[in-house]
Amino acid sequence: MNYYQKEIECASREELRALQDERLVKQVQHVWDNVPYYRKKMEAKGVTPEDIKGVADLHKLPFLSKADLRDAYPYGLLAVPLADCVRIQSTSGTTGKRVVAFYTQEDIDLWEDCCARAICAAGGTKEDVCQISYGYGLFTGGPGLNGGSHKVGCLTIPTSSGNTERQIMFINDLQATILCCTPSYAAFLGETMKEMGLTPQEIPLKAGIFGAEAWSEEMRKDIEQTLGIKAYDIYGLTELSGPGVAFECSAQQGMHINEDHFIPEIIDPDTEEVLPEGEQGELVFTAVTKKAFPMIRYRTRDICVLTREACSCGRTHVRMRKPKGRSDDMLIIRGVNVFPSQIETVLMNHGYAANYQIIIDRVNHTDTFEVQVEMTPEMFTDNMGEIADMQKTLVEGLRSMLGITAKVSLVAPKSITRSEGKAVRVIDKRKL
Ligand code: DLL
């Protein structure tokens, strides 16, 4: 089966809108009939299913947030009998209860379809060998891409994350052509292979499908060079099924959102007002096909920009720019908004790899802000003068990007712990 689903991925905007209208009306009725929690929210806003005739009426519906998911944990947002569910997945959640998402068999099929589209857009076919090094289990990365890889017909290697030596052995012995994992793990795999003396030409991989965390363009270039591949971004979240909500095509000018399943909006996170196309704000999704755990106007907290400009690949689905970070990842340091991704850009522009940690504390009522950065083996030196110069350059670079001064500490190669899943970039010791 060819997972380039051209009919839907390249449908005209009018056809797509008609499909979304029809699916949205059905989904709202489904939720109204089956989810008392959401029905109450609709009643509180004075809206009934009759008010929703299509996407143009989306703004009338109430939002759902992570707080709602916690309130309704575990079964409060379930929209089908538990007996019709065949799987749960879950997200780690930094505070409070985990999010538990439910799936019917049909939900899983559609989710895997979305992942198959992503693999296909990265050039995958049934001739490919696809190594899935995202975690398996409750995390959606492994199971989602595993299903997508099967649908495309790739030979699937379900290594899960970790055991780096074994990962590299399988890549080489089984001639894996596509690697799926977090970008930070891809960078680590690349670093390890380089140390083993493998050149990009010797590594059989041709493409990587990396997501689950924010990563910069600079990090993409770095990974592409060490592994000798084209690196594609993939986006998703557990609440909406998992990876495959959006994915990059060969044009790599943003990720196409699978709009036949997920209707996006961008809102001002403070006023909740819907923003016009092209403006930056919080990404909100309405899932119109998910049956067990439907999400209506779910606030992702991801800060992003949408564009409907034509894409050279021919797909018509709206594209989202790389998320800048999450609004809840945004650090406020001495009153200034700082995204870890901005720091990463500065570091990588100065030739460092994405091995860094941001440490924030509060001493005498003032925020301290330190960026620990690993020197690469090529730049490693124990000459204090040289190190001081390198630190000074980074302090300047960070000041011009962020407008505040950081303490930069250069540390020896390999001294910052590598991540096999999502990287931990920020240590905030402030007790706020
Ligand atoms: O991370 C699903 C996933 C798995 C996506 C594998 C891609 C690949 P959660 O653990 O629920 O689900 O985390 C979702 O991760 O709201 C974003 O903040 C962040 N995120 C996911 N993909 C990207 C990406 C999975 N490509 C949260 N770029 C989301 C930036 C991403 N952030």
Short mmCIF file of C-alpha atoms and ligand atoms in Angstrom, two decimals:
data_model
loop_
_atom_site.label_atom_id
_atom_site.label_comp_id
_atom_site.label_asym_id
_atom_site.label_seq_id
_atom_site.Cartn_x
_atom_site.Cartn_y
_atom_site.Cartn_z
CA MET A 1 0.00 0.00 0.00
CA ASN A 2 1.27 3.43 -0.84
CA TYR A 3 1.00 5.72 2.11
CA TYR A 4 1.27 8.83 0.09
CA GLN A 5 -2.47 9.41 0.37
CA LYS A 6 -2.52 11.94 -2.40
CA GLU A 7 -6.27 12.24 -2.63
CA ILE A 8 -6.50 13.56 0.88
CA GLU A 9 -3.01 15.01 1.37
CA CYS A 10 -3.35 17.11 -1.79
CA ALA A 11 -7.10 17.77 -1.63
CA SER A 12 -8.21 21.30 -2.48
CA ARG A 13 -8.82 23.62 0.44
CA GLU A 14 -12.55 23.53 -0.34
CA GLU A 15 -12.69 19.73 -0.27
CA LEU A 16 -10.72 19.66 2.94
CA ARG A 17 -12.94 22.27 4.57
CA ALA A 18 -16.07 20.34 3.59
CA LEU A 19 -14.62 17.18 5.14
CA GLN A 20 -13.61 19.01 8.31
CA ASP A 21 -17.05 20.64 8.59
CA GLU A 22 -18.78 17.31 8.33
CA ARG A 23 -16.45 15.56 10.76
CA LEU A 24 -16.52 18.40 13.29
CA VAL A 25 -20.33 18.45 13.43
CA LYS A 26 -20.37 14.68 14.07
CA GLN A 27 -17.59 14.86 16.65
CA VAL A 28 -19.28 17.62 18.64
CA GLN A 29 -22.49 15.60 18.74
CA HIS A 30 -20.50 12.50 19.81
CA VAL A 31 -18.88 14.38 22.66
CA TRP A 32 -22.13 16.07 23.72
CA ASP A 33 -23.88 12.70 23.84
CA ASN A 34 -21.12 10.75 25.56
CA VAL A 35 -18.90 13.00 27.68
CA PRO A 36 -20.83 14.67 30.53
CA TYR A 37 -17.68 16.57 31.56
CA TYR A 38 -17.43 18.33 28.21
CA ARG A 39 -21.19 18.76 27.86
CA LYS A 40 -21.16 20.70 31.12
CA LYS A 41 -18.40 22.94 29.75
CA MET A 42 -20.47 23.54 26.61
CA GLU A 43 -23.56 24.32 28.67
CA ALA A 44 -21.58 26.74 30.80
CA LYS A 45 -20.61 28.55 27.60
CA GLY A 46 -24.21 28.45 26.34
CA VAL A 47 -23.41 26.39 23.26
CA THR A 48 -25.17 23.26 21.97
CA PRO A 49 -24.35 20.97 19.02
CA GLU A 50 -26.95 22.86 16.92
CA ASP A 51 -24.73 25.95 17.08
CA ILE A 52 -21.86 24.13 15.38
CA LYS A 53 -22.38 23.90 11.63
CA GLY A 54 -18.72 23.71 10.69
CA VAL A 55 -15.18 24.98 11.27
CA ALA A 56 -16.36 28.59 11.16
CA ASP A 57 -18.18 27.93 14.45
CA LEU A 58 -15.21 26.32 16.19
CA HIS A 59 -14.49 29.48 18.19
CA LYS A 60 -17.84 29.08 19.99
CA LEU A 61 -16.69 25.90 21.73
CA PRO A 62 -14.92 25.85 25.11
CA PHE A 63 -11.23 24.97 25.38
CA LEU A 64 -9.85 21.88 27.03
CA SER A 65 -6.61 22.14 28.95
CA LYS A 66 -4.24 19.86 30.77
CA ALA A 67 -6.01 20.89 33.99
CA ASP A 68 -9.25 19.41 32.58
CA LEU A 69 -7.43 16.19 31.81
CA ARG A 70 -6.22 16.02 35.37
CA ASP A 71 -9.68 16.82 36.78
CA ALA A 72 -11.27 14.15 34.65
CA TYR A 73 -8.57 11.52 35.28
CA PRO A 74 -8.81 8.68 34.49
CA TYR A 75 -12.15 8.05 32.76
CA GLY A 76 -13.90 11.43 32.77
CA LEU A 77 -13.23 12.27 29.11
CA LEU A 78 -13.81 8.79 27.74
CA ALA A 79 -16.44 8.91 24.97
CA VAL A 80 -16.99 5.20 24.28
CA PRO A 81 -17.64 2.23 26.60
CA LEU A 82 -14.40 1.03 28.15
CA ALA A 83 -15.07 -2.35 26.52
CA ASP A 84 -14.55 -0.72 23.10
CA CYS A 85 -11.06 0.49 24.04
CA VAL A 86 -8.08 -1.66 23.22
CA ARG A 87 -5.11 0.39 24.44
CA ILE A 88 -3.96 3.23 26.63
CA GLN A 89 -0.83 5.34 26.24
CA SER A 90 0.37 7.87 28.75
CA THR A 91 2.54 10.90 29.08
CA SER A 92 4.99 11.53 31.88
CA GLY A 93 3.51 14.89 32.95
CA THR A 94 5.79 16.93 35.14
CA THR A 95 3.19 17.82 37.75
CA GLY A 96 0.22 15.96 39.16
CA LYS A 97 -1.42 13.01 37.51
CA ARG A 98 -0.24 11.47 34.29
CA VAL A 99 -2.39 11.95 31.21
CA VAL A 100 -3.95 8.65 30.19
CA ALA A 101 -5.24 8.52 26.61
CA PHE A 102 -7.58 5.76 25.40
CA TYR A 103 -7.81 4.23 21.92
CA THR A 104 -10.31 2.10 20.06
CA GLN A 105 -8.90 -0.17 17.37
CA GLU A 106 -10.05 2.36 14.78
CA ASP A 107 -8.27 5.17 16.66
CA ILE A 108 -5.05 3.15 16.52
CA ASP A 109 -5.50 2.47 12.80
CA LEU A 110 -5.91 6.18 12.05
CA TRP A 111 -2.96 7.11 14.25
CA GLU A 112 -0.72 4.57 12.52
CA ASP A 113 -1.96 5.93 9.19
CA CYS A 114 -0.70 9.38 10.19
CA CYS A 115 2.68 7.92 11.14
CA ALA A 116 2.80 6.03 7.84
CA ARG A 117 2.24 9.30 5.97
CA ALA A 118 5.21 10.76 7.85
CA ILE A 119 7.50 7.86 6.97
CA CYS A 120 6.39 8.06 3.36
CA ALA A 121 7.03 11.81 3.26
CA ALA A 122 10.57 11.11 4.45
CA GLY A 123 11.05 8.85 1.42
CA GLY A 124 10.17 5.56 3.12
CA THR A 125 8.87 2.61 1.09
CA LYS A 126 8.50 -1.12 1.65
CA GLU A 127 12.12 -1.51 0.57
CA ASP A 128 13.31 0.36 3.64
CA VAL A 129 14.60 -0.91 6.95
CA CYS A 130 13.24 1.31 9.68
CA GLN A 131 14.82 1.29 13.12
CA ILE A 132 12.54 2.63 15.84
CA SER A 133 14.66 3.91 18.71
CA TYR A 134 11.92 5.88 20.44
CA GLY A 135 10.85 4.38 23.75
CA TYR A 136 8.18 1.69 23.60
CA GLY A 137 5.63 1.23 26.35
CA LEU A 138 3.47 4.02 27.71
CA PHE A 139 5.30 6.64 25.60
CA THR A 140 3.66 7.01 22.19
CA GLY A 141 6.85 7.40 20.12
CA GLY A 142 7.76 3.71 19.76
CA PRO A 143 4.27 2.22 19.31
CA GLY A 144 3.12 4.96 16.88
CA LEU A 145 6.05 4.81 14.49
CA ASN A 146 6.19 1.04 14.80
CA GLY A 147 2.62 0.87 13.49
CA GLY A 148 3.35 3.41 10.77
CA SER A 149 6.42 1.49 9.65
CA HIS A 150 4.37 -1.72 9.36
CA LYS A 151 1.74 0.07 7.30
CA VAL A 152 4.36 1.34 4.87
CA GLY A 153 5.72 -2.20 4.73
CA CYS A 154 9.22 -1.38 5.95
CA LEU A 155 11.22 -4.04 7.72
CA THR A 156 10.79 -2.71 11.25
CA ILE A 157 13.49 -3.00 13.92
CA PRO A 158 11.81 -2.28 17.28
CA THR A 159 14.95 -1.56 19.32
CA SER A 160 13.25 0.98 21.61
CA SER A 161 15.60 3.53 23.18
CA GLY A 162 18.83 2.85 25.04
CA ASN A 163 21.64 0.32 24.68
CA THR A 164 23.51 2.50 22.23
CA GLU A 165 26.00 -0.16 21.18
CA ARG A 166 23.22 -2.52 20.21
CA GLN A 167 21.46 0.28 18.29
CA ILE A 168 24.59 0.84 16.24
CA MET A 169 25.12 -2.86 15.70
CA PHE A 170 21.61 -3.24 14.25
CA ILE A 171 21.94 -0.13 12.09
CA ASN A 172 25.08 -1.57 10.54
CA ASP A 173 24.31 -5.29 10.46
CA LEU A 174 20.75 -4.93 9.19
CA GLN A 175 21.55 -1.92 7.00
CA ALA A 176 18.88 0.30 8.53
CA THR A 177 17.94 3.13 6.16
CA ILE A 178 15.54 5.12 8.36
CA LEU A 179 16.11 6.01 12.01
CA CYS A 180 13.27 7.17 14.27
CA CYS A 181 14.18 8.65 17.68
CA THR A 182 14.41 11.93 19.56
CA PRO A 183 16.81 14.45 18.00
CA SER A 184 18.93 14.43 21.15
CA TYR A 185 19.32 10.66 20.94
CA ALA A 186 20.08 10.91 17.21
CA ALA A 187 22.85 13.39 18.03
CA PHE A 188 24.23 11.01 20.64
CA LEU A 189 24.11 8.04 18.26
CA GLY A 190 25.94 10.18 15.68
CA GLU A 191 28.56 11.25 18.21
CA THR A 192 29.16 7.64 19.25
CA MET A 193 29.44 6.40 15.66
CA LYS A 194 31.92 9.15 14.89
CA GLU A 195 34.03 8.08 17.87
CA MET A 196 33.91 4.53 16.57
CA GLY A 197 35.50 5.83 13.39
CA LEU A 198 32.41 5.46 11.18
CA THR A 199 32.19 8.09 8.46
CA PRO A 200 28.79 9.38 7.25
CA GLN A 201 29.36 7.48 3.98
CA GLU A 202 29.77 4.22 5.86
CA ILE A 203 26.54 4.63 7.83
CA PRO A 204 23.69 2.98 5.86
CA LEU A 205 21.01 5.41 7.08
CA LYS A 206 19.48 7.81 4.54
CA ALA A 207 16.77 9.52 6.59
CA GLY A 208 15.80 10.21 10.17
CA ILE A 209 12.38 11.03 11.63
CA PHE A 210 13.02 12.99 14.77
CA GLY A 211 10.63 14.67 17.17
CA ALA A 212 9.05 14.65 20.64
CA GLU A 213 11.10 17.68 21.71
CA ALA A 214 12.04 21.08 20.35
CA TRP A 215 15.22 21.11 18.23
CA SER A 216 16.86 23.86 16.25
CA GLU A 217 17.77 24.09 12.56
CA GLU A 218 21.40 24.15 13.65
CA MET A 219 20.95 20.83 15.43
CA ARG A 220 19.35 19.43 12.29
CA LYS A 221 22.42 20.36 10.21
CA ASP A 222 24.71 18.83 12.78
CA ILE A 223 22.83 15.51 12.86
CA GLU A 224 22.55 15.44 9.05
CA GLN A 225 26.30 15.85 8.74
CA THR A 226 27.37 13.25 11.28
CA LEU A 227 24.91 10.60 10.15
CA GLY A 228 24.96 11.45 6.44
CA ILE A 229 21.16 11.63 6.26
CA LYS A 230 18.27 13.97 5.65
CA ALA A 231 16.62 14.69 9.01
CA TYR A 232 12.84 15.17 9.12
CA ASP A 233 10.84 16.66 11.94
CA ILE A 234 7.72 14.98 13.32
CA TYR A 235 5.30 16.41 15.86
CA GLY A 236 2.56 15.06 18.04
CA LEU A 237 1.29 14.65 21.56
CA THR A 238 -0.25 11.84 23.58
CA GLU A 239 -3.56 13.63 24.05
CA LEU A 240 -4.04 13.70 20.26
CA SER A 241 -2.80 10.11 19.71
CA GLY A 242 0.99 10.58 19.60
CA PRO A 243 3.52 11.25 16.83
CA GLY A 244 2.15 11.99 13.37
CA VAL A 245 -0.14 14.92 14.12
CA ALA A 246 2.20 16.80 11.78
CA PHE A 247 5.29 15.85 9.77
CA GLU A 248 7.82 17.30 7.38
CA CYS A 249 7.90 16.63 3.66
CA SER A 250 10.98 16.89 1.44
CA ALA A 251 10.55 20.68 1.15
CA GLN A 252 11.20 20.96 4.93
CA GLN A 253 9.44 24.29 5.20
CA GLY A 254 7.33 23.43 8.21
CA MET A 255 5.34 20.35 9.16
CA HIS A 256 2.08 19.46 7.38
CA ILE A 257 -0.69 18.95 9.91
CA ASN A 258 -2.91 15.95 9.12
CA GLU A 259 -5.86 18.27 8.75
CA ASP A 260 -8.37 15.59 7.89
CA HIS A 261 -7.94 14.45 11.52
CA PHE A 262 -6.75 17.52 13.43
CA ILE A 263 -8.03 21.07 12.99
CA PRO A 264 -5.49 23.61 14.25
CA GLU A 265 -5.98 27.13 15.59
CA ILE A 266 -3.48 29.62 16.98
CA ILE A 267 -4.62 31.62 19.99
CA ASP A 268 -3.21 34.34 22.18
CA PRO A 269 -2.45 32.30 25.34
CA ASP A 270 -3.44 35.17 27.61
CA THR A 271 -6.64 36.48 26.01
CA GLU A 272 -7.60 33.16 24.35
CA GLU A 273 -8.46 35.13 21.23
CA VAL A 274 -7.98 33.33 17.88
CA LEU A 275 -5.09 34.91 15.96
CA PRO A 276 -4.89 35.38 12.20
CA GLU A 277 -2.71 33.11 10.06
CA GLY A 278 0.99 33.91 10.31
CA GLU A 279 0.88 35.17 13.89
CA GLN A 280 2.70 33.39 16.66
CA GLY A 281 0.69 31.96 19.53
CA GLU A 282 -0.44 28.81 21.28
CA LEU A 283 -1.41 25.88 19.12
CA VAL A 284 -4.90 24.49 19.78
CA PHE A 285 -6.20 21.29 18.17
CA THR A 286 -9.58 19.73 17.62
CA ALA A 287 -9.37 16.03 16.84
CA VAL A 288 -12.31 15.20 14.59
CA THR A 289 -11.87 11.47 14.05
CA LYS A 290 -10.66 10.13 17.40
CA LYS A 291 -13.51 8.25 19.03
CA ALA A 292 -12.37 7.02 22.47
CA PHE A 293 -10.67 10.18 23.69
CA PRO A 294 -11.84 13.07 21.55
CA MET A 295 -10.11 16.37 22.16
CA ILE A 296 -12.03 19.52 21.31
CA ARG A 297 -10.02 22.76 21.23
CA TYR A 298 -7.20 21.22 23.24
CA ARG A 299 -4.62 23.79 24.33
CA THR A 300 -1.21 22.27 23.64
CA ARG A 301 0.90 25.05 25.24
CA ASP A 302 3.18 24.78 22.20
CA ILE A 303 4.13 28.15 20.75
CA CYS A 304 3.94 28.10 17.01
CA VAL A 305 3.02 29.78 13.70
CA LEU A 306 0.80 28.32 10.92
CA THR A 307 0.97 28.89 7.18
CA ARG A 308 -1.38 27.83 4.39
CA GLU A 309 0.92 29.00 1.61
CA ALA A 310 1.30 26.41 -1.16
CA CYS A 311 4.08 23.88 -0.53
CA SER A 312 6.34 22.73 -3.36
CA CYS A 313 5.67 19.08 -2.43
CA GLY A 314 2.05 19.45 -3.56
CA ARG A 315 0.49 18.68 -0.19
CA THR A 316 -2.20 21.19 0.69
CA HIS A 317 -2.42 20.59 4.42
CA VAL A 318 -1.54 23.58 6.56
CA ARG A 319 2.02 23.70 7.87
CA MET A 320 3.18 24.50 11.38
CA ARG A 321 6.60 25.99 11.95
CA LYS A 322 8.95 24.18 14.31
CA PRO A 323 7.44 24.88 17.74
CA LYS A 324 9.54 27.48 19.48
CA GLY A 325 9.00 25.65 22.75
CA ARG A 326 6.17 25.25 25.18
CA SER A 327 4.68 28.20 26.96
CA ASP A 328 5.32 26.23 30.13
CA ASP A 329 8.99 25.69 29.09
CA MET A 330 9.42 29.39 28.74
CA LEU A 331 11.69 30.60 31.48
CA ILE A 332 11.27 33.97 33.03
CA ILE A 333 14.73 34.98 34.15
CA ARG A 334 15.10 38.39 35.75
CA GLY A 335 11.77 39.23 34.16
CA VAL A 336 12.88 38.33 30.64
CA ASN A 337 11.23 35.54 28.63
CA VAL A 338 13.79 32.98 27.57
CA PHE A 339 13.22 29.83 25.50
CA PRO A 340 15.84 27.06 25.70
CA SER A 341 15.69 26.87 21.88
CA GLN A 342 17.12 30.42 21.64
CA ILE A 343 20.07 29.39 23.76
CA GLU A 344 20.59 26.29 21.62
CA THR A 345 20.68 28.42 18.46
CA VAL A 346 23.42 30.66 19.88
CA LEU A 347 25.51 27.72 21.05
CA MET A 348 25.27 25.87 17.77
CA ASN A 349 26.02 29.00 15.75
CA HIS A 350 29.28 29.15 17.67
CA GLY A 351 30.24 25.59 16.77
CA TYR A 352 29.10 23.79 19.91
CA ALA A 353 26.99 20.61 19.85
CA ALA A 354 23.59 20.52 21.53
CA ASN A 355 25.06 19.30 24.80
CA TYR A 356 24.15 21.93 27.32
CA GLN A 357 22.22 22.54 30.49
CA ILE A 358 20.58 25.67 31.80
CA ILE A 359 20.75 26.12 35.55
CA ILE A 360 18.66 28.76 37.24
CA ASP A 361 18.56 29.62 40.91
CA ARG A 362 17.55 32.54 43.09
CA VAL A 363 20.13 34.03 45.44
CA ASN A 364 19.32 37.10 47.54
CA HIS A 365 16.09 37.61 45.58
CA THR A 366 17.94 37.75 42.28
CA ASP A 367 17.85 35.09 39.58
CA THR A 368 21.14 33.43 38.72
CA PHE A 369 21.39 32.09 35.19
CA GLU A 370 24.11 29.71 34.16
CA VAL A 371 24.58 27.88 30.89
CA GLN A 372 26.88 24.88 31.06
CA VAL A 373 28.17 23.97 27.64
CA GLU A 374 30.34 21.08 26.59
CA MET A 375 33.36 21.84 24.49
CA THR A 376 33.54 19.58 21.45
CA PRO A 377 36.59 17.29 21.34
CA GLU A 378 38.05 19.51 18.56
CA MET A 379 37.89 22.67 20.66
CA PHE A 380 38.86 21.04 23.96
CA THR A 381 41.76 22.78 25.71
CA ASP A 382 42.96 23.26 29.26
CA ASN A 383 44.46 26.65 28.46
CA MET A 384 42.57 28.93 30.84
CA GLY A 385 43.09 31.98 28.65
CA GLU A 386 41.56 30.28 25.64
CA ILE A 387 38.65 28.99 27.69
CA ALA A 388 38.01 32.48 29.09
CA ASP A 389 37.93 33.89 25.54
CA MET A 390 35.51 31.23 24.37
CA GLN A 391 33.26 31.88 27.36
CA LYS A 392 33.31 35.59 26.72
CA THR A 393 32.23 35.10 23.11
CA LEU A 394 29.27 32.99 24.22
CA VAL A 395 28.25 35.46 26.93
CA GLU A 396 28.14 38.15 24.24
CA GLY A 397 26.21 35.95 21.83
CA LEU A 398 23.64 35.07 24.48
CA ARG A 399 23.30 38.69 25.56
CA SER A 400 22.55 39.84 22.05
CA MET A 401 19.94 37.07 21.57
CA LEU A 402 18.27 37.30 25.00
CA GLY A 403 19.04 40.75 26.32
CA ILE A 404 20.34 39.40 29.63
CA THR A 405 23.70 38.19 30.85
CA ALA A 406 24.34 34.54 31.56
CA LYS A 407 27.26 32.94 33.30
CA VAL A 408 28.76 30.54 30.77
CA SER A 409 30.71 27.54 32.03
CA LEU A 410 32.56 25.49 29.47
CA VAL A 411 32.86 21.89 30.57
CA ALA A 412 34.84 18.94 29.24
CA PRO A 413 33.46 16.81 26.39
CA LYS A 414 31.06 14.09 27.59
CA SER A 415 30.49 15.61 31.01
CA ILE A 416 26.80 16.37 30.47
CA THR A 417 24.57 13.30 30.74
CA ARG A 418 23.20 12.16 27.37
CA SER A 419 19.52 11.44 26.94
CA GLU A 420 18.03 8.38 25.28
CA GLY A 421 14.62 10.03 25.13
CA LYS A 422 13.65 13.63 25.64
CA ALA A 423 16.65 15.69 26.81
CA VAL A 424 16.55 17.48 30.16
CA ARG A 425 17.87 20.95 29.35
CA VAL A 426 16.72 23.02 32.30
CA ILE A 427 17.40 22.71 35.99
CA ASP A 428 15.36 25.34 37.78
CA LYS A 429 16.29 25.41 41.45
CA ARG A 430 14.19 28.48 42.26
CA LYS A 431 11.46 27.79 44.74
CA LEU A 432 8.81 29.96 43.13
O1 DLL B 1 6.28 13.49 22.34
C1 DLL B 1 4.77 12.36 20.84
C2 DLL B 1 5.86 12.20 19.85
C3 DLL B 1 6.62 11.04 19.84
C4 DLL B 1 6.07 13.17 18.88
C5 DLL B 1 7.61 10.87 18.90
C6 DLL B 1 7.05 13.01 17.92
C7 DLL B 1 7.82 11.85 17.94
P1 DLL B 1 4.22 13.72 24.48
O2 DLL B 1 5.20 12.95 25.28
O3 DLL B 1 2.79 13.75 24.95
O4 DLL B 1 4.13 13.15 23.02
O5 DLL B 1 4.77 15.19 24.36
C8 DLL B 1 4.14 16.14 23.55
O6 DLL B 1 6.23 17.21 23.04
O7 DLL B 1 3.25 19.14 23.16
C9 DLL B 1 5.53 19.32 22.32
O8 DLL B 1 5.74 20.22 23.39
C10 DLL B 1 6.67 18.33 22.30
N1 DLL B 1 6.96 17.93 20.91
C11 DLL B 1 6.56 16.82 20.26
N2 DLL B 1 7.06 16.80 19.00
C12 DLL B 1 7.78 17.94 18.86
C13 DLL B 1 8.56 18.52 17.80
C14 DLL B 1 5.17 13.05 22.13
N3 DLL B 1 8.71 17.92 16.63
C15 DLL B 1 4.90 17.42 23.54
N4 DLL B 1 9.13 19.73 18.01
C16 DLL B 1 4.32 18.45 22.59
C17 DLL B 1 8.99 20.36 19.20
C18 DLL B 1 7.69 18.66 20.07
N5 DLL B 1 8.30 19.87 20.23
#
